[in-house]
Short mmCIF file of C-alpha atoms in Angstrom, two decimals:
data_model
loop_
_atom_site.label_atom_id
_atom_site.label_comp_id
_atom_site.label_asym_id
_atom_site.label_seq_id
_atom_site.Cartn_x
_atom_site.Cartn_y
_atom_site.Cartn_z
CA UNK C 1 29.90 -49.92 -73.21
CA UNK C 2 33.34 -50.74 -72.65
CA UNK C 3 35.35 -50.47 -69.32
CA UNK C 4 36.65 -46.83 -68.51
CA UNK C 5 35.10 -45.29 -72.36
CA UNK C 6 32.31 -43.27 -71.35
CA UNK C 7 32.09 -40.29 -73.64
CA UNK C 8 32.50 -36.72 -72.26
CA UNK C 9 29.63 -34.04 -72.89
CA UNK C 10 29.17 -32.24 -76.47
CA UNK C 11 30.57 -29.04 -74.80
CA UNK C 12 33.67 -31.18 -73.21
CA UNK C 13 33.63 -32.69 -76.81
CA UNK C 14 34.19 -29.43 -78.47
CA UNK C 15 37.10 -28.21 -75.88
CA UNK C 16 38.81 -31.56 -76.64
CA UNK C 17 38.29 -31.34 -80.58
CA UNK C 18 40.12 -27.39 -80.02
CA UNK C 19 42.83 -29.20 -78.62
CA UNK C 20 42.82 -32.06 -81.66
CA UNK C 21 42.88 -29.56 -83.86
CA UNK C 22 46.19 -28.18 -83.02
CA UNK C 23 47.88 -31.22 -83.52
CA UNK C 24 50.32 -31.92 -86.22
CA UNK C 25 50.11 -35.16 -87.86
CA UNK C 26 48.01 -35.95 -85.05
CA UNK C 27 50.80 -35.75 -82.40
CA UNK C 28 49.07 -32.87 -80.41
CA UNK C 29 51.65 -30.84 -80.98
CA UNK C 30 51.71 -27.30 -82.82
CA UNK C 31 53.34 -25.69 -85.16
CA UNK C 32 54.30 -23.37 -82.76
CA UNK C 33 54.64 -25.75 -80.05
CA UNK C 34 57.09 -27.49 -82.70
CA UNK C 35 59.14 -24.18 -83.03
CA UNK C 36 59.38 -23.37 -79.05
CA UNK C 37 60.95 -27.02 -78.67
CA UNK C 38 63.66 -25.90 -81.31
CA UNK C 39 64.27 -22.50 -79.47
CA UNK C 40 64.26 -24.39 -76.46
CA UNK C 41 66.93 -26.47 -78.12
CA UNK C 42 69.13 -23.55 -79.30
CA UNK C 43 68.50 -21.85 -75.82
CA UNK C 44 70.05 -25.02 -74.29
CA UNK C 45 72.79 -25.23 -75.95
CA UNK C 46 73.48 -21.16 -75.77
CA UNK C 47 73.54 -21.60 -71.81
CA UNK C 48 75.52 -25.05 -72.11
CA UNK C 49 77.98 -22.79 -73.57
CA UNK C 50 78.21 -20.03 -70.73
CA UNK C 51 78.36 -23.18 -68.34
CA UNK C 52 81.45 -24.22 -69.92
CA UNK C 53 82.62 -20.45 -70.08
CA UNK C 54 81.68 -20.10 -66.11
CA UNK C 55 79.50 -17.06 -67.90
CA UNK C 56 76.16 -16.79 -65.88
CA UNK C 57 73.47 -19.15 -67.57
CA UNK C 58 69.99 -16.90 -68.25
CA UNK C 59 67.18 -16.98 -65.98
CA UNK C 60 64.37 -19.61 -67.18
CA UNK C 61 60.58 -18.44 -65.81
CA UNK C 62 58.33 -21.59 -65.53
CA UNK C 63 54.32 -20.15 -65.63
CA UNK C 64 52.56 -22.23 -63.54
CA UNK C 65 48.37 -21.45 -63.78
CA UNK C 66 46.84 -21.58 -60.56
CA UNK C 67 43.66 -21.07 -58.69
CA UNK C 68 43.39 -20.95 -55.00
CA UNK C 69 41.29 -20.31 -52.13
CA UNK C 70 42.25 -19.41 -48.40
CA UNK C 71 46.21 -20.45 -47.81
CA UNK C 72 46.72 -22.42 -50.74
CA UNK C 73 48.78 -19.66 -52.39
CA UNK C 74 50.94 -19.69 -49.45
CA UNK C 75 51.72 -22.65 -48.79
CA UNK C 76 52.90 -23.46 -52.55
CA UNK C 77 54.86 -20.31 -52.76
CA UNK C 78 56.81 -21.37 -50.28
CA UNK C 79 57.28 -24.70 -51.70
CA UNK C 80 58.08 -23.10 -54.63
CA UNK C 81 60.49 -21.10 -52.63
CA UNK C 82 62.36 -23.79 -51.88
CA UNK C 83 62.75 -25.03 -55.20
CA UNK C 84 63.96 -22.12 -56.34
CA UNK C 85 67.09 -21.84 -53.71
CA UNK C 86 67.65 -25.42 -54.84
CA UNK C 87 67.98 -24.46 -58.49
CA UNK C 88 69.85 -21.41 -59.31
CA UNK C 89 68.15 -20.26 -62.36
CA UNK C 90 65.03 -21.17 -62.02
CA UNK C 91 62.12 -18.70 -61.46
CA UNK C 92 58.38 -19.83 -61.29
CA UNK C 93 55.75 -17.42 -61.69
CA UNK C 94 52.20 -18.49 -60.16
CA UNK C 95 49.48 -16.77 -62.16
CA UNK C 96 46.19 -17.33 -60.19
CA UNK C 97 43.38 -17.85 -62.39
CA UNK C 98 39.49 -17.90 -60.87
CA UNK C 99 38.88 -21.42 -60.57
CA UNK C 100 35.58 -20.19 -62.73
CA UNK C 101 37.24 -19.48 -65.69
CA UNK C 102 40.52 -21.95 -65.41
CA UNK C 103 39.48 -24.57 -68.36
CA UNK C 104 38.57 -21.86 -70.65
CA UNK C 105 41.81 -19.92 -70.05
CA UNK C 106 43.87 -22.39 -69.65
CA UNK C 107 42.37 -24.09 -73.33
CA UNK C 108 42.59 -20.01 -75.07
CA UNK C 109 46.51 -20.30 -74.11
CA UNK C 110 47.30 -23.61 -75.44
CA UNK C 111 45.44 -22.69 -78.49
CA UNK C 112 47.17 -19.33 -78.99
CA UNK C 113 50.69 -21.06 -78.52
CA UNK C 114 51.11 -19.51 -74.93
CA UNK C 115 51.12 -22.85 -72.82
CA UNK C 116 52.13 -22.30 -69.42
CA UNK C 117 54.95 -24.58 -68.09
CA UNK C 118 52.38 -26.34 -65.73
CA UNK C 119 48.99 -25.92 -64.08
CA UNK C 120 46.99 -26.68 -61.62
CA UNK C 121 43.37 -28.32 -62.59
CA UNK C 122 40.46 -30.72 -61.54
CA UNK C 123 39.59 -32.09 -65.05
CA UNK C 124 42.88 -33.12 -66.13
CA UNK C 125 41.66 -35.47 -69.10
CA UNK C 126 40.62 -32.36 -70.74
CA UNK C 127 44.25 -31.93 -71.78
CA UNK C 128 45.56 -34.79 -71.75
CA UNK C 129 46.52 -34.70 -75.42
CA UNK C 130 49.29 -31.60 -75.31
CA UNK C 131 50.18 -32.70 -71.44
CA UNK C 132 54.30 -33.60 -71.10
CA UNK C 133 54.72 -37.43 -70.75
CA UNK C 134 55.87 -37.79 -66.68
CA UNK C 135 56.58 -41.10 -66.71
CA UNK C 136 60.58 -41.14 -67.05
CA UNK C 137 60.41 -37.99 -65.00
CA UNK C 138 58.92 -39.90 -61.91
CA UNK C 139 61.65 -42.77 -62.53
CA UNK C 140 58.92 -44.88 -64.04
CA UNK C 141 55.13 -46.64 -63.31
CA UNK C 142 56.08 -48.74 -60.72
CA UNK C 143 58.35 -46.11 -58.77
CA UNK C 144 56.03 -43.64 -58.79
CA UNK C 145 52.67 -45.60 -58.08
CA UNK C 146 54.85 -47.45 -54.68
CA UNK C 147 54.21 -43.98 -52.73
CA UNK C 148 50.65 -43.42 -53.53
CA UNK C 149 47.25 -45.43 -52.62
CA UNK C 150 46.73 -49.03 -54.65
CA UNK C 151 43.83 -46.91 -56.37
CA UNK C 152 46.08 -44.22 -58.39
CA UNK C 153 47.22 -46.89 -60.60
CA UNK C 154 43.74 -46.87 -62.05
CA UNK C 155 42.96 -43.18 -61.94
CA UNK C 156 42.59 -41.66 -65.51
CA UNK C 157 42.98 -38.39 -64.54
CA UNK C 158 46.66 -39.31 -63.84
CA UNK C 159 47.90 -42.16 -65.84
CA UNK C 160 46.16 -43.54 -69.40
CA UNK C 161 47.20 -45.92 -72.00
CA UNK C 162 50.75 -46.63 -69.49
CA UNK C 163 51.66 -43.12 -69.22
CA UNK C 164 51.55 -40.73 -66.34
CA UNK C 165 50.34 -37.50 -67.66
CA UNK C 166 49.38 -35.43 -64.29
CA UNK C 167 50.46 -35.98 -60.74
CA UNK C 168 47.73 -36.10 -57.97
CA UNK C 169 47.40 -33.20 -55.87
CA UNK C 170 45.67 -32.77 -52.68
CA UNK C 171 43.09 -35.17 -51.24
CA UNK C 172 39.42 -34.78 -51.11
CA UNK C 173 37.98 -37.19 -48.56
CA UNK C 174 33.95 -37.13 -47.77
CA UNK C 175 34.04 -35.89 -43.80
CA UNK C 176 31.38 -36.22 -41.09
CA UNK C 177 31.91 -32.54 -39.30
CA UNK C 178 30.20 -32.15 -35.98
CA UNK C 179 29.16 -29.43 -33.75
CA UNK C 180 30.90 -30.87 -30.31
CA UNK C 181 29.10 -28.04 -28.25
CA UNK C 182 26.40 -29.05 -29.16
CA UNK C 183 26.54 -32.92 -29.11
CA UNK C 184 28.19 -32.54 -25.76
CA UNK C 185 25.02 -30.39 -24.46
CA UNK C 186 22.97 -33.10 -25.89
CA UNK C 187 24.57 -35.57 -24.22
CA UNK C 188 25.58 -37.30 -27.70
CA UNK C 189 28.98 -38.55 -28.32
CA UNK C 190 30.12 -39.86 -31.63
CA UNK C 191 32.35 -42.85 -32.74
CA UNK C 192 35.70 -42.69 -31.17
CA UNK C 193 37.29 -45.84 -33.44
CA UNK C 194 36.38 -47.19 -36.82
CA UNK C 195 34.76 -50.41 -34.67
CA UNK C 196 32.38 -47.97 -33.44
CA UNK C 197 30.23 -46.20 -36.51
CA UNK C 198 26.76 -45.75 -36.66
CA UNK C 199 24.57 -46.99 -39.09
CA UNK C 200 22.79 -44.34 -41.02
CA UNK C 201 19.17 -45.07 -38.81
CA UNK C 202 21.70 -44.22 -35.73
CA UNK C 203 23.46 -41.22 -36.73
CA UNK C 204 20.00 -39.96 -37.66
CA UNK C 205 18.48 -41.29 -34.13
CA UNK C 206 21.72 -39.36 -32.54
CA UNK C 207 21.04 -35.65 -34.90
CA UNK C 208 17.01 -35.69 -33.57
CA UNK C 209 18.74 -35.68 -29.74
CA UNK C 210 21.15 -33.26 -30.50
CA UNK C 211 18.69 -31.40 -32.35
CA UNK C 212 16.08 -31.83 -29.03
CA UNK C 213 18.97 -31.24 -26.81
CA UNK C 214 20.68 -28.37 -27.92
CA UNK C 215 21.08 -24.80 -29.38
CA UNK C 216 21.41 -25.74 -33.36
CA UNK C 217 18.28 -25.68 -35.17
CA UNK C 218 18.67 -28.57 -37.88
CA UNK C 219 20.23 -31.70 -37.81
CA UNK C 220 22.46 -32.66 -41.39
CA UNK C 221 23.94 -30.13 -43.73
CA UNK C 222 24.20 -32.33 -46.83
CA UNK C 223 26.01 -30.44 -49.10
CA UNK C 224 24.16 -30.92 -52.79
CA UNK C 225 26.45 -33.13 -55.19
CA UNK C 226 26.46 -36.35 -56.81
CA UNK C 227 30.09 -36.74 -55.19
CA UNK C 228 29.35 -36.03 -51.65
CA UNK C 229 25.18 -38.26 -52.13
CA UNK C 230 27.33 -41.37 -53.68
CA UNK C 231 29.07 -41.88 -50.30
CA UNK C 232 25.32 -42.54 -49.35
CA UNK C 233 24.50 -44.71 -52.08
CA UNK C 234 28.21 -46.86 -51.70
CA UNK C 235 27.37 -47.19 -48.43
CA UNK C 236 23.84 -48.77 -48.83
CA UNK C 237 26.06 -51.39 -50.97
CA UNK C 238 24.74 -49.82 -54.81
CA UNK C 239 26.89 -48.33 -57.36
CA UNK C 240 26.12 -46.45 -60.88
CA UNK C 241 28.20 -48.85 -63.20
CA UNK C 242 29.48 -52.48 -63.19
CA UNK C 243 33.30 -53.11 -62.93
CA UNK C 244 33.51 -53.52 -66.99
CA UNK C 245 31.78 -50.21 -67.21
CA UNK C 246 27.33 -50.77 -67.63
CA UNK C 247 24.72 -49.46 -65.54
CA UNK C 248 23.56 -50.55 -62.74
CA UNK C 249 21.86 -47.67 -60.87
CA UNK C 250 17.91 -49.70 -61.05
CA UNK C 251 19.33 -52.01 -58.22
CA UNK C 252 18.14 -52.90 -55.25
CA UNK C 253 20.87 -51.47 -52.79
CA UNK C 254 20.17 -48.06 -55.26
CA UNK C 255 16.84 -48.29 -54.47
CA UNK C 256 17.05 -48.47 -50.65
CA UNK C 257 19.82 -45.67 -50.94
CA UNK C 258 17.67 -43.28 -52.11
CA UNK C 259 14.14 -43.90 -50.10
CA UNK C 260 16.21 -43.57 -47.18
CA UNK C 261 17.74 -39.74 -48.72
CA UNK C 262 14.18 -38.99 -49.57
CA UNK C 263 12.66 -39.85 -45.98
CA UNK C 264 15.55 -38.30 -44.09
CA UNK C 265 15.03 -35.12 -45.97
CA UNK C 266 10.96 -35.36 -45.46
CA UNK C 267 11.32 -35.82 -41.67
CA UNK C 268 13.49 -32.91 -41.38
CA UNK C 269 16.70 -34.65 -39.88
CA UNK C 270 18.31 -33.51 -43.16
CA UNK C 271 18.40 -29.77 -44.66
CA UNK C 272 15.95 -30.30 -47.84
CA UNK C 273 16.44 -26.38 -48.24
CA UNK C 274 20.08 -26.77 -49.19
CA UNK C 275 18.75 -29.50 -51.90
CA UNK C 276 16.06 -27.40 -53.59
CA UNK C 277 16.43 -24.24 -52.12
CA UNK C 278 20.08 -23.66 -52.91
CA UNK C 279 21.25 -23.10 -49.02
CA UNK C 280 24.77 -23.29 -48.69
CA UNK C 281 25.54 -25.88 -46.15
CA UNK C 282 28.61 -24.35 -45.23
CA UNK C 283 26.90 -21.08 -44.18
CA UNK C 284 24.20 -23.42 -42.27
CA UNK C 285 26.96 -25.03 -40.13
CA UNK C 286 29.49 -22.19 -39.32
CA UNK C 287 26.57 -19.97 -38.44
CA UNK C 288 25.68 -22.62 -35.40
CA UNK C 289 22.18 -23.67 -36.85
CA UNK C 290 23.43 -27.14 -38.39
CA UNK C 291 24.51 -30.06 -35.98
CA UNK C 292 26.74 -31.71 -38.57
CA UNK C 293 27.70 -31.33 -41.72
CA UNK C 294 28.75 -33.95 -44.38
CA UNK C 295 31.44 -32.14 -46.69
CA UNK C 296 34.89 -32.19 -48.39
CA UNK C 297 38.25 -32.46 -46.13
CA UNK C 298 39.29 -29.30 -47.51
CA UNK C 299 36.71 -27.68 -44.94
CA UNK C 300 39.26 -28.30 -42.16
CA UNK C 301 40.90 -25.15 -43.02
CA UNK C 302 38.23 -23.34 -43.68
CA UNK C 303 36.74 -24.00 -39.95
CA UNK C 304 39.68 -23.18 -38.38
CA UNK C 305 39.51 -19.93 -39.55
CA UNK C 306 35.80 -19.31 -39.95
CA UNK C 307 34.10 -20.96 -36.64
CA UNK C 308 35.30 -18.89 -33.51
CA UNK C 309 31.46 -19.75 -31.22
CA UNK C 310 31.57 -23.27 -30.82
CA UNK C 311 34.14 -26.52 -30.94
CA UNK C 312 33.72 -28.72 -33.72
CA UNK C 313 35.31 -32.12 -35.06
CA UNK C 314 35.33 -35.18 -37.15
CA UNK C 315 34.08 -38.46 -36.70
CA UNK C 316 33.38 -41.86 -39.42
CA UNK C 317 30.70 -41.21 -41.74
CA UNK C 318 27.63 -44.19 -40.99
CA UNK C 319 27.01 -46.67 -43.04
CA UNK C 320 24.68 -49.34 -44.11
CA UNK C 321 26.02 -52.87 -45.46
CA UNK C 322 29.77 -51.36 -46.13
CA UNK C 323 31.97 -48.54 -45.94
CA UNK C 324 32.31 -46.20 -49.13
CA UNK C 325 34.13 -42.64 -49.03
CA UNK C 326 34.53 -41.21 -52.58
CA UNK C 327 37.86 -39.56 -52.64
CA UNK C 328 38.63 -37.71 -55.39
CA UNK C 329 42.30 -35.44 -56.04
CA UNK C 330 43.14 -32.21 -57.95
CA UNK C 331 45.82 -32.61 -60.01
CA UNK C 332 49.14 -30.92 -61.16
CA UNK C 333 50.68 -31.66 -65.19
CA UNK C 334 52.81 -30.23 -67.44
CA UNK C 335 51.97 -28.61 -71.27
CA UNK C 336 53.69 -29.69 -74.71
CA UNK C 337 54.52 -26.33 -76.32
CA UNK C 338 55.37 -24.13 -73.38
CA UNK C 339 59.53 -23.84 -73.96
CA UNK C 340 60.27 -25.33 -70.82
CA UNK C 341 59.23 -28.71 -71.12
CA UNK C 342 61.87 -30.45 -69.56
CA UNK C 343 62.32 -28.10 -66.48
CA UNK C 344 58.56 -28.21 -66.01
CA UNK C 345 58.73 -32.23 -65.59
CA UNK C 346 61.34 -31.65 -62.98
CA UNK C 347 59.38 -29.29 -61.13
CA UNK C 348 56.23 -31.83 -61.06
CA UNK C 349 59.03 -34.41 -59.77
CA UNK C 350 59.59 -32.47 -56.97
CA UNK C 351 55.78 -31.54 -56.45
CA UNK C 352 55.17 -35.57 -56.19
CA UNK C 353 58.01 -36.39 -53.79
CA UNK C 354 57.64 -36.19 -49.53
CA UNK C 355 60.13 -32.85 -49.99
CA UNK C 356 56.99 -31.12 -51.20
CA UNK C 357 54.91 -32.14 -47.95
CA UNK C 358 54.96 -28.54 -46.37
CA UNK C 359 52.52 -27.38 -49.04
CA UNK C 360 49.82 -29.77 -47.10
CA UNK C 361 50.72 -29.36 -43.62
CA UNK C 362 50.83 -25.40 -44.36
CA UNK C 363 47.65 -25.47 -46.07
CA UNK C 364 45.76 -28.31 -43.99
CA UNK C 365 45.04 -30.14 -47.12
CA UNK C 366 45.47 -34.32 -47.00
CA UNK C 367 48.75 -35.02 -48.63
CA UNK C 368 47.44 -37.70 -51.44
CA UNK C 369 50.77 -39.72 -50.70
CA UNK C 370 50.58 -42.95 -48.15
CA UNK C 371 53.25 -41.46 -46.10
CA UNK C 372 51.02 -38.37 -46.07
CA UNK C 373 48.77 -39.89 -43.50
CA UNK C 374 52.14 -39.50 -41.01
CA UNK C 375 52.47 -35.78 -41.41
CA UNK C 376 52.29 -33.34 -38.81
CA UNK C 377 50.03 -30.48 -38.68
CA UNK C 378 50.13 -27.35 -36.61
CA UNK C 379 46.38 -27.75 -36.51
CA UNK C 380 43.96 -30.61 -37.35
CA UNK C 381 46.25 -33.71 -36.67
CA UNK C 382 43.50 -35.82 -34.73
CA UNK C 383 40.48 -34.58 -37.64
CA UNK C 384 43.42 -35.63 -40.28
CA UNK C 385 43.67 -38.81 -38.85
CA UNK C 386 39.89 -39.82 -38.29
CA UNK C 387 39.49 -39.05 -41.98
CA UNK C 388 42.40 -40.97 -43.78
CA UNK C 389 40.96 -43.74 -41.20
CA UNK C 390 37.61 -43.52 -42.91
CA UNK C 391 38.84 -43.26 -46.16
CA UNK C 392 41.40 -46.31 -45.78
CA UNK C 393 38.47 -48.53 -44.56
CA UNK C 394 36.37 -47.92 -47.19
CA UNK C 395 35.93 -50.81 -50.05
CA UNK C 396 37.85 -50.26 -53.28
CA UNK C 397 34.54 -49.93 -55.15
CA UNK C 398 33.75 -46.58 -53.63
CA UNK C 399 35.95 -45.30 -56.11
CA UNK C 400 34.86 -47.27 -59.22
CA UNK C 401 31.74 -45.35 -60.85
CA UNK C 402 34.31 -41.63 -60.14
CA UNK C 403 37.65 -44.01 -61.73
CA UNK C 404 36.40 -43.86 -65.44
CA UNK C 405 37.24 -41.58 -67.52
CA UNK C 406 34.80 -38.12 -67.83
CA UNK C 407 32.64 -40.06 -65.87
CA UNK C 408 32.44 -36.82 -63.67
CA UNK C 409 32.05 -34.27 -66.56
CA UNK C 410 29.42 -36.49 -68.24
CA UNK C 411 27.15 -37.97 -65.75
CA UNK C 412 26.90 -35.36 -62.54
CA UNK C 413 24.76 -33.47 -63.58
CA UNK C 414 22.68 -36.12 -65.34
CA UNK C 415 22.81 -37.37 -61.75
CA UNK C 416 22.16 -34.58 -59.17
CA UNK C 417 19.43 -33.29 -61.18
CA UNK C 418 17.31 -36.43 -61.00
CA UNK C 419 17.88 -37.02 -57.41
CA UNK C 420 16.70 -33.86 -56.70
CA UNK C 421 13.69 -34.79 -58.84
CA UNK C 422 12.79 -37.34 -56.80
CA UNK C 423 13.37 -35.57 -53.17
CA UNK C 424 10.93 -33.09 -54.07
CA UNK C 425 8.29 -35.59 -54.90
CA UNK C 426 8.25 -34.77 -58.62
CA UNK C 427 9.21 -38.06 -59.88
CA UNK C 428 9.57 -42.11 -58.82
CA UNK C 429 11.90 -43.61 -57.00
CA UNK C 430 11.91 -46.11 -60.45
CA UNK C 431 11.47 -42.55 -62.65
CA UNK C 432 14.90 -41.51 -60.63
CA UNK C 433 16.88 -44.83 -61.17
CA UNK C 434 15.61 -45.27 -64.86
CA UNK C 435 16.89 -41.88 -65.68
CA UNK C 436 20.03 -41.88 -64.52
CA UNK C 437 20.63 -45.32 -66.14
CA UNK C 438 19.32 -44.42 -69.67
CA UNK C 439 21.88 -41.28 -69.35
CA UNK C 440 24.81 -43.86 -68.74
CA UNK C 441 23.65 -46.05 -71.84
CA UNK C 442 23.16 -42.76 -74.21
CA UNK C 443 26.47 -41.37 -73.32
CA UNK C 444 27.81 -44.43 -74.02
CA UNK C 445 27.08 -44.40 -77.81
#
């Protein structure tokens, strides 16, 4: 298998093979698409005209597909706001699409010759053929990559073959939340500096205390995906491929990784329920009943709005023989075909640059920017800062297995199904790593 070429899943296969199929000449561009540039053209040169007149030039709308939760919506219209006063003429339209259903509608419009200007998405490779060439845009590679994290430069969901095709959005960082009321009752206290983490026999030696010592009822909500368990298995020192791309999940470090899952869920300190009873983790820890909860940064806004009975924060996830936090980003790009091509590349300019920064403060998301680890937030500055801090000290290969391309499309469920297999006693420990190693060598061919 070659580095960064593992093949996406038949149904991803079909989506993409929709979007080949609109292509002319095998450009990736329709026929429509082809005719919208040429109004777009004509329209140009119409309003170049009433420039030169001092005639009013006509109001462009950029669509921009969207799906939010909580204050996201917000926070970007008022980003968008700003844009707006800062180019007379300019109108964007957010059309909020359940997160559900965004691939599929966002795949009918391109197909039916609607393209919206830009979108908002998670599986950016997915369109990658009919996405609007950023590069120049974002004043080239080298410009652009100086303001973001050493590991963008290698992330295919924003740049392949030398060309930036999406910008990364907000971060998601694995976080250690904690009940404070209830470690403080307990007589527990956590990590205050990144010299300080527990190893994963401590933090589990410091949940059965709390657990002992206070009101909550369980120890870990672990929520149930191969994103937030790999932090686990990075951790123990294992990964699923090699750097040029093969499998590697029957190793050692693998193997200790997941006996230690299996007998933290058996002896209670974990939530098995959430695992193979569906639980929601979430519901588990803002009800009181968990003591901590291992999750996505994003939950930082949700707590602050859902947990009103207890205090809560963030501390460094444990470890084992290194640190490993899988951060992942959502991402913002641009469609060929829309009519509004070049104004849409613009608009994802500004999105990438430190003007756009409200939209994370306002929104308590983690800017994915380096500078975005300086921002002020009107709540959540100290959790902000304990989790950049854990994600900055984590070893570049945390990222590797999640870095090739459709590796999350292709192998996650391949990968949280056979874990699960093995907490519930169903298969081996050797069953579990076998399995999820012959997946990565058939998807591979």
């Amino acid at each position: 298998m070659k580095k960064r070429s593992i093949s996406i899943m038949m149904s991803l296969t079909v989506m993409a093979s929709l979007l080949a199929g609109c292509g002319n000449g095998g450009s990736g561009t329709t026929v429509t698409e082809a005719s919208k540039t040429e109004e777009t053209k004509a329209e140009a040169a119409v309003n170049q005209k009433k420039e030169d007149s001092g005639a009013p030039t006509e109001e462009k709308t950029l669509e921009f597909m969207w799906f939010a939760d909580g204050d996201e919506t917000t926070a970007m219209r008022k980003v968008l706001d700003q844009y707006e006063e800062s180019h007379p003429g300019i109108k964007v339209e957010l059309v909020e699409v359940p997160y559900a259903d965004l691939n599929e509608k966002l795949m009918m419009a391109i197909t039916g010759g609607e393209a919206p200007a830009l979108a908002r998405v998670t599986g950016s490779v997915l369109f990658k053929d009919v996405a609007l060439d950023l590069t120049d845009a974002l004043g080239g590679a080298d410009t652009f990559f100086a303001d973001y994290p050493e590991s963008m430069k290698s992330n295919t969901s924003i740049i392949l073959d030398g060309k930036i095709y999406a910008i990364p959005g907000e971060a998601s960082i694995t976080g250690l939340i904690y009940n404070k009321t209830a470690f403080e009752k307990a007589g527990v206290s956590v990590p205050e500096s990144v010299d300080q983490c527990w190893t994963w026999e401590e933090f589990n030696a410091a949940l059965k205390k709390v657990v002992e010592g206070s009101d909550v009822r369980y120890g870990l909500a672990l929520d149930a995906t191969s994103q937030r368990w790999s932090n686990i298995l990075y951790e123990f020192g294992g990964h699923f491929l090699t750097e040029d791309g093969q499998p590697v999940f029957t190793s050692e470090e693998a193997k200790k990784a997941l006996e230690f899952t299996k007998a933290s869920f058996d002896d209670g300190t974990w939530i098995k329920s959430i695992w193979l009873g569906g639980e929601d983790a979430t519901n588990l820890f803002v009800s009181g009943q968990a003591a901590a909860h291992i999750g996505g940064s994003w939950k930082i806004a949700a707590y602050n709005n859902d947990i009103k009975d207890f205090e809560w924060g963030v501390t460094y996830l444990p470890y084992e023989s290194t640190h490993g936090n899988c951060t992942g980003y959502k991402q913002f790009m641009g469609f060929q075909g829309s009519g509004y091509e070049e104004e849409a590349k613009e608009l994802l300019a500004y999105l990438a640059s430190a003007e756009a920064a409200s939209y994370y403060t306002d929104s308590l998301y983690i800017s994915p920017r380096l500078d975005g680890a300086n921002l002020e937030y009107t709540f959540g500055s100290e959790e902000f800062a304990t989790l950049n801090a854990d994600a900055a000290m984590a070893t570049p290969l945390s990222t590797l297995d999640w870095g090739y391309a459709n590796f999350s499309s292709a192998y996650n469920t391949v990968i949280i199904n056979a874990v699960k297999e093995y907490i519930a006693g169903n298969i081996s420990v050797e069953d579990c790593m076998a399995e999820i190693d012959g997946a990565a060598e058939n998807l591979s061919k």
